[in-house]
PDB file of C-alpha atoms in Angstrom:
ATOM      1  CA  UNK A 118     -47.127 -48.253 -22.546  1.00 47.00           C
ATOM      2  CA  UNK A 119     -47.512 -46.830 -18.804  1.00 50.00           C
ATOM      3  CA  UNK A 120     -44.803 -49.618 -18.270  1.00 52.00           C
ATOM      4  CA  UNK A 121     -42.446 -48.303 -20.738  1.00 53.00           C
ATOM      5  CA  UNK A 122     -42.992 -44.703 -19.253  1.00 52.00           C
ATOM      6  CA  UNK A 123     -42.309 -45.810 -15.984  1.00 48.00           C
ATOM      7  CA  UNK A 124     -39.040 -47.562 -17.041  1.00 52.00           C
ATOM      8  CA  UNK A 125     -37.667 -44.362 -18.760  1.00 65.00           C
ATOM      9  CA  UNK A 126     -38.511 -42.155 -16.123  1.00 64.00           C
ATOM     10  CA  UNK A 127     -37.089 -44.553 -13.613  1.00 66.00           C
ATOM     11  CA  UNK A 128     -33.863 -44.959 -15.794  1.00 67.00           C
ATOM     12  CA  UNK A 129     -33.361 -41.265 -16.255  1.00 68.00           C
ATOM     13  CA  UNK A 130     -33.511 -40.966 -12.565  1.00 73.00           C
ATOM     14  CA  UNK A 131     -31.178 -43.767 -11.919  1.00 69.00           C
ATOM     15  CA  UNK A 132     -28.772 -41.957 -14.776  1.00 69.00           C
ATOM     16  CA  UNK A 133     -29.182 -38.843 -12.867  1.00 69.00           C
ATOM     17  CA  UNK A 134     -28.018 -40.117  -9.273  1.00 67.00           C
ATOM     18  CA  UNK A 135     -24.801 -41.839 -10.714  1.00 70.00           C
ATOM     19  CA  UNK A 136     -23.692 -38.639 -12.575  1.00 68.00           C
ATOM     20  CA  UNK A 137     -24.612 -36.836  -8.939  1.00 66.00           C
ATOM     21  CA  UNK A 138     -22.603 -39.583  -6.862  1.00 64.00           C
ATOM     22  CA  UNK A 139     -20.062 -39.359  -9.472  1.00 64.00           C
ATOM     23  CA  UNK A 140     -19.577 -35.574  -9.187  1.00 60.00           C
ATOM     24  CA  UNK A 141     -19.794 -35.735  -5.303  1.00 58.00           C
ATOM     25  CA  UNK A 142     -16.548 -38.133  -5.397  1.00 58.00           C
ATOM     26  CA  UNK A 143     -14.509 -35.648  -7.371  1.00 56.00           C
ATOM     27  CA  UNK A 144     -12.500 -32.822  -5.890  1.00 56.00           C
ATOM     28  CA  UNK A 145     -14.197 -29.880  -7.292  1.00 58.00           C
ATOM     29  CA  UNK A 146     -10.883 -27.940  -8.892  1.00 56.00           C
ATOM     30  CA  UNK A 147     -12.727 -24.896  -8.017  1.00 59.00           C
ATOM     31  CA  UNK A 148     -12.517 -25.578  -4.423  1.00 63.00           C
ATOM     32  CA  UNK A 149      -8.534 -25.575  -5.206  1.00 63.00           C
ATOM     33  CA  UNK A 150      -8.287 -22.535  -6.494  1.00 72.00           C
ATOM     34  CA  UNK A 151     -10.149 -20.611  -3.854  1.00 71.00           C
ATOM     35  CA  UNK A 152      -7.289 -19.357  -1.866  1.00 70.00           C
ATOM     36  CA  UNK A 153      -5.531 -18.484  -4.882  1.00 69.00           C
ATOM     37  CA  UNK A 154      -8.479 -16.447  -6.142  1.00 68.00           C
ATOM     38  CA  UNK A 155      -9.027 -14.673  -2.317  1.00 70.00           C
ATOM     39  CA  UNK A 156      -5.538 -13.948  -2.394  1.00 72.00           C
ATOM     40  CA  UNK A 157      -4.879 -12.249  -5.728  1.00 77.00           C
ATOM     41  CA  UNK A 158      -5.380  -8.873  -6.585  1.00 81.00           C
ATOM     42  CA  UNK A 159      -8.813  -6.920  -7.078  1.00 82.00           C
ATOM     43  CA  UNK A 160      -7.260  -4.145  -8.881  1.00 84.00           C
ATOM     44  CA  UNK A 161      -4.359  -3.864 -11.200  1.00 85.00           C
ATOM     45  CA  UNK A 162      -3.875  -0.248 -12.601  1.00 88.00           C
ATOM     46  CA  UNK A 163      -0.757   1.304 -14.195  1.00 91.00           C
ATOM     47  CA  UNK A 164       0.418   5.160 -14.377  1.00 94.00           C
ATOM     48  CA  UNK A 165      -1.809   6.032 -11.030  1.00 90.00           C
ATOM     49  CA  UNK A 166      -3.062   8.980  -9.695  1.00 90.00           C
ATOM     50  CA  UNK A 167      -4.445   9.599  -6.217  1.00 86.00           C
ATOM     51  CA  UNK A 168      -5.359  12.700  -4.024  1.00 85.00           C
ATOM     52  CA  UNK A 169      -6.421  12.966  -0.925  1.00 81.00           C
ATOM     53  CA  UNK A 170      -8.462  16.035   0.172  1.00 82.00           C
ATOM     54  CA  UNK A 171      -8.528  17.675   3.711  1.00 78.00           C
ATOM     55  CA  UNK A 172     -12.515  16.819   4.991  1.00 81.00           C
ATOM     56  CA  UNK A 173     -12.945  21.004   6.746  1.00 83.00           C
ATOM     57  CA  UNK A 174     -11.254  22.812   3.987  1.00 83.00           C
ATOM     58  CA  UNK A 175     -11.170  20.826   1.028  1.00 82.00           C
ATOM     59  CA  UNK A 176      -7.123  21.715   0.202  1.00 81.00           C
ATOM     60  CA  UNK A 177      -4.967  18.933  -1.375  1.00 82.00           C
ATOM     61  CA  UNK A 178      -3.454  17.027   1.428  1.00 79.00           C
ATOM     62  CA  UNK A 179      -1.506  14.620  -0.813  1.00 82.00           C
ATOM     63  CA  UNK A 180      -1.026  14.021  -4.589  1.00 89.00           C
ATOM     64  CA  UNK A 181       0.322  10.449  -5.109  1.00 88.00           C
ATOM     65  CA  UNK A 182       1.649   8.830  -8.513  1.00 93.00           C
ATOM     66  CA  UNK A 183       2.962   5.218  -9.255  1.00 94.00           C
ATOM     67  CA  UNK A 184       3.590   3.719 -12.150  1.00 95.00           C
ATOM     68  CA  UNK A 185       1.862  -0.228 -10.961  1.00 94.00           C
ATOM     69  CA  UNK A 186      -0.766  -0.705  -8.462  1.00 91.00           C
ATOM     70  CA  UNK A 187      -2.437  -3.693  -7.435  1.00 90.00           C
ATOM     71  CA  UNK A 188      -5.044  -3.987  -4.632  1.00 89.00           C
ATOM     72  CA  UNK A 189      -5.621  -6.622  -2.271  1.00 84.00           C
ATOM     73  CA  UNK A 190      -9.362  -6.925  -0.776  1.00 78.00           C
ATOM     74  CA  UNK A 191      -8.390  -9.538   1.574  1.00 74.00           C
ATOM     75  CA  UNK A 192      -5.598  -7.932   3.455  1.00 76.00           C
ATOM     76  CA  UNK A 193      -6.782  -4.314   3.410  1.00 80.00           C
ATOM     77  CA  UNK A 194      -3.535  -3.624   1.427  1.00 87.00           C
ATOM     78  CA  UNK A 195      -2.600  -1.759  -1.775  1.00 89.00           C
ATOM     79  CA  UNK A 196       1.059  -1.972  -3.086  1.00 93.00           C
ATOM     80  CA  UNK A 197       2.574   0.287  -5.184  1.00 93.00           C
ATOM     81  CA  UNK A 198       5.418   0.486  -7.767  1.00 95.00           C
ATOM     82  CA  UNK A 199       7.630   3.596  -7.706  1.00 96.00           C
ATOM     83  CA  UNK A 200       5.681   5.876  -5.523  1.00 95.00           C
ATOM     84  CA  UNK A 201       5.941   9.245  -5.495  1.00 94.00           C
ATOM     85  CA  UNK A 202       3.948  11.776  -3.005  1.00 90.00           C
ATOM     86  CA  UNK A 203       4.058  15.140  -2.990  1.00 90.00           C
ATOM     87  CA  UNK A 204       2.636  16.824   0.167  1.00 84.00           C
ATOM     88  CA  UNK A 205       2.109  20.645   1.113  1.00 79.00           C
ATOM     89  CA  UNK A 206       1.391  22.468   4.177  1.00 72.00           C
ATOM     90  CA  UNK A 207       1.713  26.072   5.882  1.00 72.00           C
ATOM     91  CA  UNK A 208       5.445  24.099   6.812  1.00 69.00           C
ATOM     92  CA  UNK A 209       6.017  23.780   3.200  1.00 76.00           C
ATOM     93  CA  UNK A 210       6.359  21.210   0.077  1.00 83.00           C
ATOM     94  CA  UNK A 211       7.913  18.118   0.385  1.00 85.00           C
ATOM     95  CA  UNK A 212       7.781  14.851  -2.308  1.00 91.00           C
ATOM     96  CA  UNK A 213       8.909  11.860  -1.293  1.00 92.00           C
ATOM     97  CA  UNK A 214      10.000   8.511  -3.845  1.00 95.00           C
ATOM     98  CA  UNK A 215      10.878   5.226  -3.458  1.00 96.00           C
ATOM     99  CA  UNK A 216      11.027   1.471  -5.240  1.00 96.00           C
ATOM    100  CA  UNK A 217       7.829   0.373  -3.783  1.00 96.00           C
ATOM    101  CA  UNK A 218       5.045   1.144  -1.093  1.00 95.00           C
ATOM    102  CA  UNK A 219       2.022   0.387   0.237  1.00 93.00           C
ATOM    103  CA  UNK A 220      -1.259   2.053   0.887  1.00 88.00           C
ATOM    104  CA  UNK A 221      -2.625   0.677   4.236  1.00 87.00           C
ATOM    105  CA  UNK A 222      -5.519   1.336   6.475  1.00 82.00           C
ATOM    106  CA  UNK A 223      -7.461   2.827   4.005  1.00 77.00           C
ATOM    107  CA  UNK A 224      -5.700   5.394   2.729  1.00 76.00           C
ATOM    108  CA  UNK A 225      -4.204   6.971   6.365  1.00 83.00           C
ATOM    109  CA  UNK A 226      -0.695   5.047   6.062  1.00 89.00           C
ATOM    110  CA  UNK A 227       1.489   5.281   3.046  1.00 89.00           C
ATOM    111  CA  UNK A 228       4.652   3.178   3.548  1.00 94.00           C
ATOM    112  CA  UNK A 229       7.720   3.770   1.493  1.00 96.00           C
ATOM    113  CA  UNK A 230      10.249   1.004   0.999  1.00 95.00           C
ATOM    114  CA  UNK A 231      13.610   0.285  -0.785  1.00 94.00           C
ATOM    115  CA  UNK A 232      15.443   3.276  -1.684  1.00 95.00           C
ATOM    116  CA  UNK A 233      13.199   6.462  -0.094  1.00 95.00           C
ATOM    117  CA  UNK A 234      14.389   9.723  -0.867  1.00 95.00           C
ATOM    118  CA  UNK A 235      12.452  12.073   0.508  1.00 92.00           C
ATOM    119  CA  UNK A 236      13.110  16.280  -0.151  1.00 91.00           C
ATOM    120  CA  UNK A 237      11.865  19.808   1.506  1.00 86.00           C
ATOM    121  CA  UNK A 238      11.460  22.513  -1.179  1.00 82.00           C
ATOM    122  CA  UNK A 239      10.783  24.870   1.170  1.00 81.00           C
ATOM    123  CA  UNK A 240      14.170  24.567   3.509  1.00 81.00           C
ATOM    124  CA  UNK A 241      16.246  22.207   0.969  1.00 84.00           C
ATOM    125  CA  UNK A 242      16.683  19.202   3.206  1.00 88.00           C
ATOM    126  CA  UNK A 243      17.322  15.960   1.526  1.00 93.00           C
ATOM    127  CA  UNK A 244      16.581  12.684   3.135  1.00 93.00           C
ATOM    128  CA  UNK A 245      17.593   8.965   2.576  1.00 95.00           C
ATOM    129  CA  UNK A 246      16.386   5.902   4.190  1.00 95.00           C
ATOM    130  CA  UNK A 247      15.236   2.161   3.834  1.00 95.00           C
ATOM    131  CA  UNK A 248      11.464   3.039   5.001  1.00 95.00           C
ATOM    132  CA  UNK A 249       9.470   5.935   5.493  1.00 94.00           C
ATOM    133  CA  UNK A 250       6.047   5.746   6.404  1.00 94.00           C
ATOM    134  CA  UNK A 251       3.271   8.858   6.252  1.00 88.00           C
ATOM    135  CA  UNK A 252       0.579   8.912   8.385  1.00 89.00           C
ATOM    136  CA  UNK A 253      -2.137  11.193   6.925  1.00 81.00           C
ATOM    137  CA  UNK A 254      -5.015  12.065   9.738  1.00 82.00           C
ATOM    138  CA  UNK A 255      -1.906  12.434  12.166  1.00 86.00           C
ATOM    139  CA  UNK A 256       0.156  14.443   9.965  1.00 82.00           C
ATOM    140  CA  UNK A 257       3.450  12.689  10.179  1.00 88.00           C
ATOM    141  CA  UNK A 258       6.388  11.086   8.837  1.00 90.00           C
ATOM    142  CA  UNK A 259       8.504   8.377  10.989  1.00 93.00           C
ATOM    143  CA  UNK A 260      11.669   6.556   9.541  1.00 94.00           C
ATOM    144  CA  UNK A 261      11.826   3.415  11.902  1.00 94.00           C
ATOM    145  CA  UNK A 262      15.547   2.888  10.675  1.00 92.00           C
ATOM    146  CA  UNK A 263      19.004   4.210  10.204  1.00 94.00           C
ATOM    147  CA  UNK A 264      18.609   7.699   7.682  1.00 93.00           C
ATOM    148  CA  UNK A 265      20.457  10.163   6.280  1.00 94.00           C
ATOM    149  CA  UNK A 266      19.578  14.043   6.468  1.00 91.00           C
ATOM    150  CA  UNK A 267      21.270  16.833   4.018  1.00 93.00           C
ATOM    151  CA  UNK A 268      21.264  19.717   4.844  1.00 87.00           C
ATOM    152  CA  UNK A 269      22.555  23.510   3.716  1.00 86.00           C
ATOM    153  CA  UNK A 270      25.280  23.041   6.955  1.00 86.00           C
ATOM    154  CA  UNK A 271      26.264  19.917   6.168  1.00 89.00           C
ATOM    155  CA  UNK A 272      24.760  16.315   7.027  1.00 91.00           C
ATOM    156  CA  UNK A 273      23.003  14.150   9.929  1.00 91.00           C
ATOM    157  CA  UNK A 274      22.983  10.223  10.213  1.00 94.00           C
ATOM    158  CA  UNK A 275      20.516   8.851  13.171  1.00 93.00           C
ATOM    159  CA  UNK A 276      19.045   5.488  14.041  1.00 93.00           C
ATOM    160  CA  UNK A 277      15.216   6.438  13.765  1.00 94.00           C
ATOM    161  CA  UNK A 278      13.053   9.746  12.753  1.00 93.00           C
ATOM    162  CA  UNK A 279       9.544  11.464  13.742  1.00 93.00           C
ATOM    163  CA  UNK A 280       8.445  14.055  12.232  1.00 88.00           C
ATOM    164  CA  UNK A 281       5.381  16.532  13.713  1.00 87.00           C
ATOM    165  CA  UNK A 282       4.073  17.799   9.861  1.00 80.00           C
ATOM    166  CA  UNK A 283       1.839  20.417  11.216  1.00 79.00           C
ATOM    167  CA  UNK A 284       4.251  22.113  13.910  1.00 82.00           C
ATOM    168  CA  UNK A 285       7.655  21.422  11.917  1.00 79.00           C
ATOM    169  CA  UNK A 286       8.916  19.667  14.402  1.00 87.00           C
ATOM    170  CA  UNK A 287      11.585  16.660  13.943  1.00 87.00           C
ATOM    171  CA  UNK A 288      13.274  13.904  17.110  1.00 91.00           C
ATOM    172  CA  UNK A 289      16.038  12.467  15.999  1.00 90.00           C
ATOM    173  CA  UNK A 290      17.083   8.626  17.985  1.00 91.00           C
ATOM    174  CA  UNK A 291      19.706   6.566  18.244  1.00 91.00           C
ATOM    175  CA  UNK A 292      23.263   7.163  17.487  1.00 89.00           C
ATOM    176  CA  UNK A 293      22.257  10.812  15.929  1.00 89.00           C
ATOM    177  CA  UNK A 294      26.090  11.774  14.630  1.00 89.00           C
ATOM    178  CA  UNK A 295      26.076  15.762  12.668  1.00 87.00           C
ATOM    179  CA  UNK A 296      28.778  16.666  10.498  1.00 89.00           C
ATOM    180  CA  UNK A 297      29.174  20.184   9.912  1.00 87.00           C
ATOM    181  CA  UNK A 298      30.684  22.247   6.586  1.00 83.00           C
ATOM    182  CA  UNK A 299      32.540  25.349   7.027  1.00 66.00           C
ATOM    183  CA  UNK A 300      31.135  27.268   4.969  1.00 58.00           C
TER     184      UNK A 300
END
């Protein structure tokens, strides 16, 4: 009977290192998928909210909507579907609007893409561009290509933008043409 025992036992064993050697020589299909699952989204959210709150005084820096928002751990990255900020300051209220965006560096860069509109409630100036990017603990707004400007005297076209939020105060670069209405 010991001899029996011992045969089982020695059998099961043997059983068990064949199914082990067996899984070693597959590809785990996890192992596959891994860059896949690093690479997708962490969050997916639709119809977004998110405000961002000055750390000494507690006011509203930003209120931004989107209607899609998915999250990327991996790449630090958030992109956004039909953005739209709205920002006020002692300088005034402006929103801004595109296609898409992104949400990078945690928060402190908001990149607008495809279509940006961007408009001053305070001094009705209307802006058009490819890309406009906010940068939130600096408090400004850059358009690193050609843009658009309307204004109550008529319109401005220039190669590049930066824009000073707290002091108001806007550079204009590269081929910066006016056009002025008699009004």
């Amino acid at each position: 009977m010991k001899r029996q025992g011992l045969l089982s036992a020695s059998g099961v064993i043997l059983l068990g290192l064949i199914v082990l050697m067996t899984l070693h020589e597959w590809d785990n299909p996890l192992e596959q998928d891994r860059e896949a699952f690093l690479n997708a989204p962490l969050i997916i959210a639709d119809d977004i909210t998110a405000k961002a709150y000055d750390p000494e005084t507690g006011q509203v820096q930003y209120d931004l909507k989107a209607d899609h928002l998915e999250q990327y751990q991996r790449q630090a990255l958030t992109e956004l579907t039909a953005p739209d900020l709205r920002m006020e300051n002692e300088n005034g209220v402006w929103t801004i609007r595109s296609q898409r965006g992104e949400v990078r560096d945690n928060g402190d860069v908001i990149v607008f893409l495809d279509q940006v509109e961007a408009h001053s409630e305070t001094n009705g100036v209307d802006l058009a561009t490819g890309e406009l990017r906010y940068l939130n603990k600096a408090n400004r707004v850059s358009a690193p290509g050609d843009l658009t400007l309307r204004h109550r005297d008529g319109s401005t076209r220039a190669g590049r933008m930066d824009t000073d939020l707290t002091s108001g105060e806007m550079t204009l670069e590269q081929g910066v043409v006016s056009e002025f209405t008699g009004n």
